[in-house]
XYZ file of N, CA and C in Angstrom:
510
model
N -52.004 -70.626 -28.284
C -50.584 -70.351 -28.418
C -50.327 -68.857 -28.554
N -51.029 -68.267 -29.180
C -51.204 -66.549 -29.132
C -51.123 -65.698 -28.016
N -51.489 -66.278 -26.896
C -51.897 -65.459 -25.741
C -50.735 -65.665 -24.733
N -50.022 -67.244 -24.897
C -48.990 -67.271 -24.231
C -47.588 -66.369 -25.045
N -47.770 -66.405 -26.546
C -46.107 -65.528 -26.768
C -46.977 -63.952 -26.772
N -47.854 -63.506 -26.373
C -48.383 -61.922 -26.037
C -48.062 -62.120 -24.571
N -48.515 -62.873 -23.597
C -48.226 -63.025 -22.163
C -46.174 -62.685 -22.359
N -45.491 -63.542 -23.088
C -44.245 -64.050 -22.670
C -43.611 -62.459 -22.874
N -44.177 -61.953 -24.631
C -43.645 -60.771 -25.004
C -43.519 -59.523 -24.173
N -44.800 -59.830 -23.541
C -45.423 -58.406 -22.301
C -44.331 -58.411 -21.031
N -44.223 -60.011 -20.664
C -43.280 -59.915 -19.503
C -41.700 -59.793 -19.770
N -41.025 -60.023 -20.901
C -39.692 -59.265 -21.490
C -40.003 -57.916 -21.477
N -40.805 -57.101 -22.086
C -40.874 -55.853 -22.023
C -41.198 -55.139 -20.894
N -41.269 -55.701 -19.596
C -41.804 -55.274 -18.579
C -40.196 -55.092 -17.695
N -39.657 -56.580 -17.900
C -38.481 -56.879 -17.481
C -37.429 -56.048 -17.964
N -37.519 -55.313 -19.542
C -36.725 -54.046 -20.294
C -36.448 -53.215 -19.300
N -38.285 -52.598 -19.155
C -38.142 -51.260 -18.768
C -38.305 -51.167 -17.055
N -38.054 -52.765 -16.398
C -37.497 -52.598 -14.806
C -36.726 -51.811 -14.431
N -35.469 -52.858 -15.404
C -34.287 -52.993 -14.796
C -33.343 -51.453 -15.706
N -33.923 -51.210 -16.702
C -33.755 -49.404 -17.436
C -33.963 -48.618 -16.257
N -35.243 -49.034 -15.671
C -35.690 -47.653 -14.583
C -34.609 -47.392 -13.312
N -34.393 -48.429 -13.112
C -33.513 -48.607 -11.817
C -32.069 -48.029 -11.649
N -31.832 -47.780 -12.798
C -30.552 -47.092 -13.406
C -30.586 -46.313 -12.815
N -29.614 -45.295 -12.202
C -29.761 -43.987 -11.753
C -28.519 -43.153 -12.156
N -28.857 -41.613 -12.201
C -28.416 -40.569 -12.355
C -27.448 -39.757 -11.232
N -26.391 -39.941 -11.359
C -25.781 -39.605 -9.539
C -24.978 -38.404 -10.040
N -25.463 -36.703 -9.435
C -24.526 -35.871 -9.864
C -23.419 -36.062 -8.842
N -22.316 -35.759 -8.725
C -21.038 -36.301 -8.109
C -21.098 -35.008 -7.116
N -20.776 -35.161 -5.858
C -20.627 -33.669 -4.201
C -22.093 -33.734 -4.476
N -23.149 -34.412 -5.112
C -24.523 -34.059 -5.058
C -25.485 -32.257 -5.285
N -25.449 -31.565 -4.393
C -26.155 -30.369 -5.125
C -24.532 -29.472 -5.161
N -23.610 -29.925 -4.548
C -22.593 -28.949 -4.542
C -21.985 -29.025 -5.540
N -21.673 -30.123 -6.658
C -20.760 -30.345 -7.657
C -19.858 -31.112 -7.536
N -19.143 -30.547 -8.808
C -18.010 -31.405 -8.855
C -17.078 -29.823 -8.152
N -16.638 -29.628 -7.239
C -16.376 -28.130 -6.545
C -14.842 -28.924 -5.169
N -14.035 -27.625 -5.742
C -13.147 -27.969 -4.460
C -13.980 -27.758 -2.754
N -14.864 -27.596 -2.534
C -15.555 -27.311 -1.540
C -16.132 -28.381 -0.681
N -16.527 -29.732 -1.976
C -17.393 -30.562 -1.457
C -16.512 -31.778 -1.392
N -17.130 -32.428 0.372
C -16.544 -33.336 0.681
C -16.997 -34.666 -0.020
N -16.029 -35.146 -1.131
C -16.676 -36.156 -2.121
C -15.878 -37.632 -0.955
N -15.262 -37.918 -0.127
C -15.130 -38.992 -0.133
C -16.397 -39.672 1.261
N -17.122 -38.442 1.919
C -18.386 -38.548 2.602
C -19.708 -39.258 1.690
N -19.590 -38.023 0.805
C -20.324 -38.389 -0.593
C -20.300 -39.672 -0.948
N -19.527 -40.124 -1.667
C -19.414 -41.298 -2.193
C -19.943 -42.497 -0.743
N -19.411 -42.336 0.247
C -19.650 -43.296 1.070
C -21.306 -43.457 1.153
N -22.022 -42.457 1.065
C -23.572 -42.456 0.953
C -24.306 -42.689 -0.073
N -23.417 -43.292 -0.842
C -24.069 -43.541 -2.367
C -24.010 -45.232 -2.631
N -24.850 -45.632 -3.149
C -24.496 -47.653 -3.658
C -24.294 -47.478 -5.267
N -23.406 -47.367 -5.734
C -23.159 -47.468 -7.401
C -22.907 -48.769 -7.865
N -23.920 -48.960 -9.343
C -24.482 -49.833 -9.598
C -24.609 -49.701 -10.938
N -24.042 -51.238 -11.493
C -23.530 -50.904 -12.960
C -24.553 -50.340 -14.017
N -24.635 -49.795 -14.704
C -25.939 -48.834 -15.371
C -26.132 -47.916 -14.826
N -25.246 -47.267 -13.684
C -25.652 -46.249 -12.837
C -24.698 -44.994 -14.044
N -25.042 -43.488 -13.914
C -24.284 -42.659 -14.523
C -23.856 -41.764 -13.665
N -22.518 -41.209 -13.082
C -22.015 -40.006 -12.570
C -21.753 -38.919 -13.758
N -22.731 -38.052 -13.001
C -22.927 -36.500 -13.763
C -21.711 -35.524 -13.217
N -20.703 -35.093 -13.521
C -19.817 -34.281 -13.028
C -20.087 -32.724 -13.448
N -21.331 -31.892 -12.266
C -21.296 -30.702 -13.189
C -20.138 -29.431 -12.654
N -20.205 -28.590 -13.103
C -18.645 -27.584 -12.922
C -18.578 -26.690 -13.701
N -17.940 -25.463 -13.249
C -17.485 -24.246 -14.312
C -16.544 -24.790 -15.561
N -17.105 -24.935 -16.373
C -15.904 -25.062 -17.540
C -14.690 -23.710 -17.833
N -13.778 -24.536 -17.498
C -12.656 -23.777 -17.553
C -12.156 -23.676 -16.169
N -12.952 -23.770 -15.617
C -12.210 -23.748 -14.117
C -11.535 -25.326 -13.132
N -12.544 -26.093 -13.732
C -12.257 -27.634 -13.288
C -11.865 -28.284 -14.906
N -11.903 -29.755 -14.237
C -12.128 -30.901 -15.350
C -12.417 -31.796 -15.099
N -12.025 -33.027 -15.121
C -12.696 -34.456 -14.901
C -11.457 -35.203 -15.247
N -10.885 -35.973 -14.586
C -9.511 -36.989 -15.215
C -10.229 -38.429 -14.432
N -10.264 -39.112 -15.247
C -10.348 -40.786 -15.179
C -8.476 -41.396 -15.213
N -8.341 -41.943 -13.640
C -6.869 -41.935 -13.254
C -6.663 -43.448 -13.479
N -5.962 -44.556 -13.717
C -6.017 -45.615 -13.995
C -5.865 -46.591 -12.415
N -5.739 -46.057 -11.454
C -5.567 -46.734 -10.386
C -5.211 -46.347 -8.860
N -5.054 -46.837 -7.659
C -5.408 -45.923 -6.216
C -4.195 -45.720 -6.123
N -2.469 -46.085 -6.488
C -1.667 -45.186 -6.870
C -1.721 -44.140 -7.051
N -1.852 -43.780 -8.689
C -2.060 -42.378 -8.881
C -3.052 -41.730 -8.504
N -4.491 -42.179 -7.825
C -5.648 -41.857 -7.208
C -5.125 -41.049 -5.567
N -4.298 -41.574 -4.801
C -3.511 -41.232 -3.670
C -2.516 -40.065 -3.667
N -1.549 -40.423 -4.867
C -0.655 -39.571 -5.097
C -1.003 -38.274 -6.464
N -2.003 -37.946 -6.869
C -3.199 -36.959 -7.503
C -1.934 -37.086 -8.744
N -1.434 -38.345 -9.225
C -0.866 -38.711 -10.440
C -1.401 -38.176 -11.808
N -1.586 -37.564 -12.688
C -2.438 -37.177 -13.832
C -2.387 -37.604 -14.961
N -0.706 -38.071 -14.785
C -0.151 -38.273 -16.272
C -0.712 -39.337 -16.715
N -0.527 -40.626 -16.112
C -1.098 -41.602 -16.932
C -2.774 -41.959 -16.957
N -3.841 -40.481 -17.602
C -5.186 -40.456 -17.261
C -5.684 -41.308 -18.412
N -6.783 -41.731 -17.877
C -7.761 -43.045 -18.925
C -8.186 -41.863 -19.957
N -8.500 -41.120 -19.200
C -9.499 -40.263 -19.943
C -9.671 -38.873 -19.509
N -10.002 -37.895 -20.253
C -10.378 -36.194 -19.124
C -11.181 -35.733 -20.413
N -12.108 -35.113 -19.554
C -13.061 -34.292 -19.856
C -12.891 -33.005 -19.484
N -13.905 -31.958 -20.058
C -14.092 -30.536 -19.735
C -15.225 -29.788 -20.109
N -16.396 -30.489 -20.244
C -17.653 -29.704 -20.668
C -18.114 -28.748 -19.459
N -18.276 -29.030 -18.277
C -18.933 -28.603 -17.620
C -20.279 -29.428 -17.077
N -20.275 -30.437 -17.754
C -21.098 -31.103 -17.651
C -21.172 -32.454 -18.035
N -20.060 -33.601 -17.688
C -19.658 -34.506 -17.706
C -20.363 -35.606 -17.556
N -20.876 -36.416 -18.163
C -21.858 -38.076 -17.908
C -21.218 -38.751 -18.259
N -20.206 -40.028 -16.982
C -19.553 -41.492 -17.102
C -20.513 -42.621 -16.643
N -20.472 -43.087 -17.444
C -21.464 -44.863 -17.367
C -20.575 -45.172 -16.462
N -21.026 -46.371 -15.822
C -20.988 -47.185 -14.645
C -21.022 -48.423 -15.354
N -19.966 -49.407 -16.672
C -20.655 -50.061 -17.579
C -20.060 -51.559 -16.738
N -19.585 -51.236 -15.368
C -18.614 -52.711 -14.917
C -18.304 -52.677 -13.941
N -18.721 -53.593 -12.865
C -18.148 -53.544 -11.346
C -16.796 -53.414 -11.455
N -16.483 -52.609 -10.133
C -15.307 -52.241 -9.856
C -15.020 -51.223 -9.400
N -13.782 -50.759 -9.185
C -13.171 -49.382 -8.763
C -12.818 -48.739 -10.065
N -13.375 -47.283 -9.149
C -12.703 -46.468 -10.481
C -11.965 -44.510 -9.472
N -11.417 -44.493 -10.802
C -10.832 -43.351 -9.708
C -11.062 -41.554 -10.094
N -11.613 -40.689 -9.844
C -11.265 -39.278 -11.038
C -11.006 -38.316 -9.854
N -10.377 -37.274 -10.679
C -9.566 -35.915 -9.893
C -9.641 -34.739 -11.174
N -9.552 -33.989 -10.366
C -10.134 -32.481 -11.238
C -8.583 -32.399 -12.052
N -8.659 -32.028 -12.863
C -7.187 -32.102 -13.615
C -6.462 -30.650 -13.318
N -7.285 -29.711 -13.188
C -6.555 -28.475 -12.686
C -5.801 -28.363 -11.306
N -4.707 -27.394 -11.984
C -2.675 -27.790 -11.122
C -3.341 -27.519 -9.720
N -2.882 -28.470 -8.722
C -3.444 -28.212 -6.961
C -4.425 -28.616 -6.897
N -6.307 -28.788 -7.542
C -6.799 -29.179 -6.980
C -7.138 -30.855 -6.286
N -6.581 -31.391 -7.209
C -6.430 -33.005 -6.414
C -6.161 -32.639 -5.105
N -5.198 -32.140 -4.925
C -4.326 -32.008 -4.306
C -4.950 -31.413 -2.930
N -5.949 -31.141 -3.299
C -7.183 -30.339 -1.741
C -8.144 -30.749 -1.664
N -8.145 -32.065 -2.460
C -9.261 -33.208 -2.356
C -10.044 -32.950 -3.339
N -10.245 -32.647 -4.431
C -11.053 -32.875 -5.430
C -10.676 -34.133 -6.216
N -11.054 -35.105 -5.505
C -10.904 -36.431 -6.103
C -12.165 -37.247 -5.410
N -12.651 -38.795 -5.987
C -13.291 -39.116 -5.631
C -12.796 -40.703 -6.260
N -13.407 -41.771 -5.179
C -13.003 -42.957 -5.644
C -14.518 -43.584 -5.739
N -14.909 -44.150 -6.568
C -16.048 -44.717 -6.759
C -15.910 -46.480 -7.146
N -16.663 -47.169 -6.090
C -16.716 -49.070 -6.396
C -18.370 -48.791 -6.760
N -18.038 -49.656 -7.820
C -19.129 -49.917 -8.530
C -19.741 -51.386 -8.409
N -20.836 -51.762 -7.819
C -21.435 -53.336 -7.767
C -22.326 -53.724 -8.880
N -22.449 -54.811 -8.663
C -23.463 -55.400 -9.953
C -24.400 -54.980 -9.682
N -25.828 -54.601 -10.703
C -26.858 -54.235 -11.114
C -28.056 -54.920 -9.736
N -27.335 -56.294 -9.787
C -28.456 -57.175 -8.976
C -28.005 -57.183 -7.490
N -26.864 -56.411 -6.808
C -26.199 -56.705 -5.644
C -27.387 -55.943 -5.046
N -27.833 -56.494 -3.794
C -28.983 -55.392 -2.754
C -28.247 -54.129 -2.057
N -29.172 -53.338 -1.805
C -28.890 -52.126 -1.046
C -29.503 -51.959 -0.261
N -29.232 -51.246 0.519
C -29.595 -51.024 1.793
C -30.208 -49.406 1.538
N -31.548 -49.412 2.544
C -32.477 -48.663 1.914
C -31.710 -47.283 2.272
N -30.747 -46.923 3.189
C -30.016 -45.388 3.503
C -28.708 -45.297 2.110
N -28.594 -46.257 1.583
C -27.584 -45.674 0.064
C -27.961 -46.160 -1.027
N -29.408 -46.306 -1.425
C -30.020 -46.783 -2.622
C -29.463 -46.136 -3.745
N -29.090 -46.415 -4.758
C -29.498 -45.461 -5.588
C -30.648 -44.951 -6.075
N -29.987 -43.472 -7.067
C -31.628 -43.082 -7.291
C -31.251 -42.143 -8.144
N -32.382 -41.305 -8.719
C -32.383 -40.596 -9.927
C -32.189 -39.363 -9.794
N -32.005 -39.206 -8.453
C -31.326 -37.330 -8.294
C -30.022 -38.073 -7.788
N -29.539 -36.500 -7.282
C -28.359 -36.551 -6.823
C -27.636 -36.615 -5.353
N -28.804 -37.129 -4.455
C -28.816 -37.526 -3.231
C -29.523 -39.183 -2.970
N -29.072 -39.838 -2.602
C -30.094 -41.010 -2.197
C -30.841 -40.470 -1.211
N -32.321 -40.969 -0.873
C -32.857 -40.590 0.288
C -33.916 -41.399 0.468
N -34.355 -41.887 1.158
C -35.734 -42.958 1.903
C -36.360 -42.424 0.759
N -37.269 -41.051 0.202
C -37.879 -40.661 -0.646
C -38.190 -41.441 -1.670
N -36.589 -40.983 -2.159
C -36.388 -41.829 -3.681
C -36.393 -43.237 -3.735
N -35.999 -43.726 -2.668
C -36.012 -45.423 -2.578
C -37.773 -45.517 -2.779
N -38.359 -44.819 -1.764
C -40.098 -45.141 -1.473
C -40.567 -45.288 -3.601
N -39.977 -44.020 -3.916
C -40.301 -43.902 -5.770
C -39.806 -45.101 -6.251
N -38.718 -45.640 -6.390
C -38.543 -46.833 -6.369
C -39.216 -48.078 -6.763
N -39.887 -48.107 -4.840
C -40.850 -49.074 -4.669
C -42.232 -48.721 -5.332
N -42.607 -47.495 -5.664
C -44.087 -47.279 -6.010
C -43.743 -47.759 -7.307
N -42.798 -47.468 -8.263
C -42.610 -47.745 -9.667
C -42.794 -49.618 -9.662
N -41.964 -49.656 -9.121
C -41.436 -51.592 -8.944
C -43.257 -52.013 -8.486
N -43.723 -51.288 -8.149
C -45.428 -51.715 -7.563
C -46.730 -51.075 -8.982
N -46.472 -50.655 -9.244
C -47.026 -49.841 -10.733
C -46.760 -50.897 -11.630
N -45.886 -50.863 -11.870
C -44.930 -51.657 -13.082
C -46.189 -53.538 -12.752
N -45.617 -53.986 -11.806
C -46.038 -55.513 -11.287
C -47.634 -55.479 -11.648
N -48.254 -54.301 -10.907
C -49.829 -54.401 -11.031
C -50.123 -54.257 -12.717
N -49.978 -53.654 -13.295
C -49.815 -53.160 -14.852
C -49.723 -54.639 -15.538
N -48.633 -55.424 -15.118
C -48.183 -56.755 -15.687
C -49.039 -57.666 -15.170
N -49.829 -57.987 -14.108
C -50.592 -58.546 -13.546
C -52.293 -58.853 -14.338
N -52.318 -57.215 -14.358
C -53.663 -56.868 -15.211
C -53.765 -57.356 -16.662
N -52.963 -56.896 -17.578
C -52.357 -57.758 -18.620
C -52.508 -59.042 -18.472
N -52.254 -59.780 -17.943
C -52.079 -61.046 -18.041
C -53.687 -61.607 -17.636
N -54.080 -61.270 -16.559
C -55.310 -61.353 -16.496
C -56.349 -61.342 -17.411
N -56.522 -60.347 -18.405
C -57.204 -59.797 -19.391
C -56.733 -60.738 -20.518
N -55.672 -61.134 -20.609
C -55.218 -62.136 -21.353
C -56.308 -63.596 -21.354
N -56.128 -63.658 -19.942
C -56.575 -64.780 -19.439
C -57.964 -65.540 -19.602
N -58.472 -63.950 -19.961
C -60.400 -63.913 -20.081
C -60.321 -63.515 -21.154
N -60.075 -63.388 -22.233
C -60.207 -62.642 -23.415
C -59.623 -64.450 -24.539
Protein backbone atom coordinates (compact mmCIF):
# COMPACT_ATOMS: atom_id res chain seq x y z
CA UNK A 1 0.00 0.00 0.00
CA UNK A 2 3.10 2.35 0.47
CA UNK A 3 4.37 2.27 -2.94
CA UNK A 4 1.03 2.83 -4.52
CA UNK A 5 0.18 6.36 -2.36
CA UNK A 6 4.33 7.25 -3.19
CA UNK A 7 3.46 6.15 -6.97
CA UNK A 8 -0.11 8.25 -6.70
CA UNK A 9 1.75 11.25 -4.68
CA UNK A 10 4.68 11.40 -7.41
CA UNK A 11 2.10 11.51 -10.24
CA UNK A 12 -0.01 14.68 -8.60
CA UNK A 13 3.22 16.34 -8.24
CA UNK A 14 4.30 15.73 -11.63
CA UNK A 15 0.80 16.78 -12.86
CA UNK A 16 1.52 20.32 -10.42
CA UNK A 17 4.49 21.15 -12.04
CA UNK A 18 3.10 20.21 -15.93
CA UNK A 19 0.53 22.16 -16.16
CA UNK A 20 2.66 25.37 -13.85
CA UNK A 21 5.27 24.95 -16.67
CA UNK A 22 3.05 25.48 -19.52
CA UNK A 23 2.00 28.79 -18.29
CA UNK A 24 3.61 31.37 -20.23
CA UNK A 25 5.04 34.80 -20.01
CA UNK A 26 3.83 37.00 -23.09
CA UNK A 27 5.55 40.56 -23.15
CA UNK A 28 2.76 42.49 -25.14
CA UNK A 29 4.32 44.21 -29.25
CA UNK A 30 6.82 41.32 -28.07
CA UNK A 31 10.57 42.82 -28.16
CA UNK A 32 9.02 46.24 -29.13
CA UNK A 33 6.73 46.86 -26.07
CA UNK A 34 4.02 48.15 -25.01
CA UNK A 35 5.15 51.36 -27.69
CA UNK A 36 2.96 53.49 -30.03
CA UNK A 37 5.15 51.96 -32.79
CA UNK A 38 4.19 48.37 -32.48
CA UNK A 39 1.64 46.75 -34.45
CA UNK A 40 -0.24 44.97 -31.44
CA UNK A 41 -3.33 43.81 -33.32
CA UNK A 42 -0.68 41.56 -35.82
CA UNK A 43 0.80 40.68 -32.50
CA UNK A 44 -1.88 39.42 -30.76
CA UNK A 45 -3.11 37.48 -33.83
CA UNK A 46 0.28 35.36 -33.47
CA UNK A 47 -0.13 34.61 -30.05
CA UNK A 48 -2.70 31.53 -28.41
CA UNK A 49 -3.54 33.01 -24.81
CA UNK A 50 -4.25 30.65 -22.34
CA UNK A 51 -5.69 30.92 -18.99
CA UNK A 52 -2.52 30.98 -16.56
CA UNK A 53 -0.91 32.74 -19.31
CA UNK A 54 0.62 36.42 -18.01
CA UNK A 55 0.86 39.67 -20.34
CA UNK A 56 3.96 41.66 -19.35
CA UNK A 57 3.29 45.32 -20.50
CA UNK A 58 6.85 46.85 -20.50
CA UNK A 59 7.14 50.87 -21.21
CA UNK A 60 8.64 54.21 -20.18
CA UNK A 61 6.94 55.08 -17.03
CA UNK A 62 5.51 58.25 -17.37
CA UNK A 63 5.22 58.20 -20.83
CA UNK A 64 2.54 55.32 -21.35
CA UNK A 65 0.16 53.32 -19.05
CA UNK A 66 -1.92 50.35 -19.18
CA UNK A 67 -5.97 50.80 -18.92
CA UNK A 68 -8.03 47.52 -18.60
CA UNK A 69 -11.32 48.91 -20.70
CA UNK A 70 -14.50 46.97 -19.75
CA UNK A 71 -15.60 46.09 -23.28
CA UNK A 72 -15.14 46.31 -27.50
CA UNK A 73 -17.29 49.51 -27.20
CA UNK A 74 -15.05 51.45 -25.39
CA UNK A 75 -12.12 49.14 -26.81
CA UNK A 76 -13.20 50.68 -30.54
CA UNK A 77 -14.08 54.01 -29.48
CA UNK A 78 -10.44 54.36 -27.09
CA UNK A 79 -13.34 55.06 -24.22
CA UNK A 80 -11.15 55.43 -20.84
CA UNK A 81 -13.56 56.51 -18.51
CA UNK A 82 -15.21 53.56 -17.52
CA UNK A 83 -11.49 51.57 -16.96
CA UNK A 84 -11.47 48.12 -14.91
CA UNK A 85 -8.28 49.00 -13.97
CA UNK A 86 -4.80 51.19 -15.03
CA UNK A 87 -1.56 50.76 -14.24
CA UNK A 88 1.81 52.69 -14.57
CA UNK A 89 4.93 50.91 -13.43
CA UNK A 90 6.62 50.47 -16.44
CA UNK A 91 6.42 47.19 -16.05
CA UNK A 92 3.01 45.78 -15.84
CA UNK A 93 2.08 41.74 -15.19
CA UNK A 94 -1.95 40.83 -15.91
CA UNK A 95 -2.95 37.13 -15.24
CA UNK A 96 -4.90 35.51 -17.80
CA UNK A 97 -7.16 34.03 -14.69
CA UNK A 98 -10.47 33.27 -17.29
CA UNK A 99 -11.38 32.61 -20.81
CA UNK A 100 -12.49 35.35 -22.62
CA UNK A 101 -12.01 38.74 -24.09
CA UNK A 102 -10.31 41.33 -22.65
CA UNK A 103 -9.47 44.75 -23.80
CA UNK A 104 -6.31 47.49 -22.76
CA UNK A 105 -5.17 50.94 -24.29
CA UNK A 106 -2.36 53.13 -23.18
CA UNK A 107 -4.21 55.71 -21.08
CA UNK A 108 -2.12 58.62 -22.33
CA UNK A 109 -4.41 61.63 -24.24
CA UNK A 110 -4.15 60.34 -28.28
CA UNK A 111 -2.43 57.32 -27.93
CA UNK A 112 -5.37 54.80 -28.22
CA UNK A 113 -6.17 56.74 -30.56
CA UNK A 114 -2.95 55.66 -33.01
CA UNK A 115 -3.48 52.24 -32.02
CA UNK A 116 -1.97 51.57 -28.85
CA UNK A 117 -4.57 49.22 -27.91
CA UNK A 118 -4.74 45.60 -27.99
CA UNK A 119 -7.63 43.08 -27.70
CA UNK A 120 -6.69 39.83 -26.22
CA UNK A 121 -9.26 36.24 -26.19
CA UNK A 122 -8.13 34.19 -23.82
CA UNK A 123 -8.88 30.08 -24.13
CA UNK A 124 -8.87 27.44 -21.64
CA UNK A 125 -5.64 26.04 -20.31
CA UNK A 126 -6.55 22.60 -22.08
CA UNK A 127 -7.82 24.14 -25.60
CA UNK A 128 -4.91 22.82 -28.36
CA UNK A 129 -2.69 25.01 -30.32
CA UNK A 130 -1.41 24.99 -33.17
CA UNK A 131 2.30 24.65 -33.24
CA UNK A 132 2.84 28.51 -35.27
CA UNK A 133 0.90 30.38 -32.02
CA UNK A 134 1.85 28.20 -29.07
CA UNK A 135 2.40 29.82 -26.27
CA UNK A 136 5.58 30.22 -24.59
CA UNK A 137 7.86 31.75 -22.10
CA UNK A 138 9.39 34.63 -24.06
CA UNK A 139 7.82 37.08 -25.82
CA UNK A 140 7.47 35.68 -29.28
CA UNK A 141 5.95 32.20 -29.94
CA UNK A 142 8.22 30.30 -32.22
CA UNK A 143 8.62 26.44 -33.42
CA UNK A 144 11.76 26.86 -30.89
CA UNK A 145 9.87 27.40 -27.90
CA UNK A 146 7.09 24.99 -28.75
CA UNK A 147 10.21 22.23 -29.55
CA UNK A 148 11.21 23.44 -25.36
CA UNK A 149 7.90 22.65 -24.68
CA UNK A 150 7.98 19.26 -26.01
CA UNK A 151 11.55 18.44 -24.56
CA UNK A 152 10.16 19.54 -21.01
CA UNK A 153 6.63 17.54 -21.52
CA UNK A 154 9.40 14.52 -22.57
CA UNK A 155 11.85 15.09 -19.44
CA UNK A 156 9.07 15.52 -17.13
CA UNK A 157 7.17 11.81 -18.53
CA UNK A 158 10.66 9.94 -18.57
CA UNK A 159 11.51 11.25 -14.87
CA UNK A 160 7.83 9.92 -13.89
CA UNK A 161 8.30 6.74 -15.69
CA UNK A 162 11.66 5.98 -13.93
CA UNK A 163 10.10 6.63 -10.57
CA UNK A 164 7.60 4.43 -10.91
CA UNK A 165 9.70 1.79 -12.17
CA UNK A 166 12.13 1.90 -9.27
CA UNK A 167 9.07 1.83 -7.29
CA UNK A 168 8.20 -1.20 -8.88
CA UNK A 169 11.54 -3.17 -8.01
CA UNK A 170 12.28 -1.77 -4.81
Amino acid sequence: MGRRNTILLVLVFVGLITKKGFAAQLTVGGSQGWDESTDFNSWASAQKFKVGDQLVFKYSSGLHSVVELPNESAYKSCDLGGALDSKNSGNDVVKLSKAGTRYFACGTLGHCGQGMKVKIITVDGNAPSSPASASSSSSDASPASTSLHSITSFVVLAALSATVVLLSVF
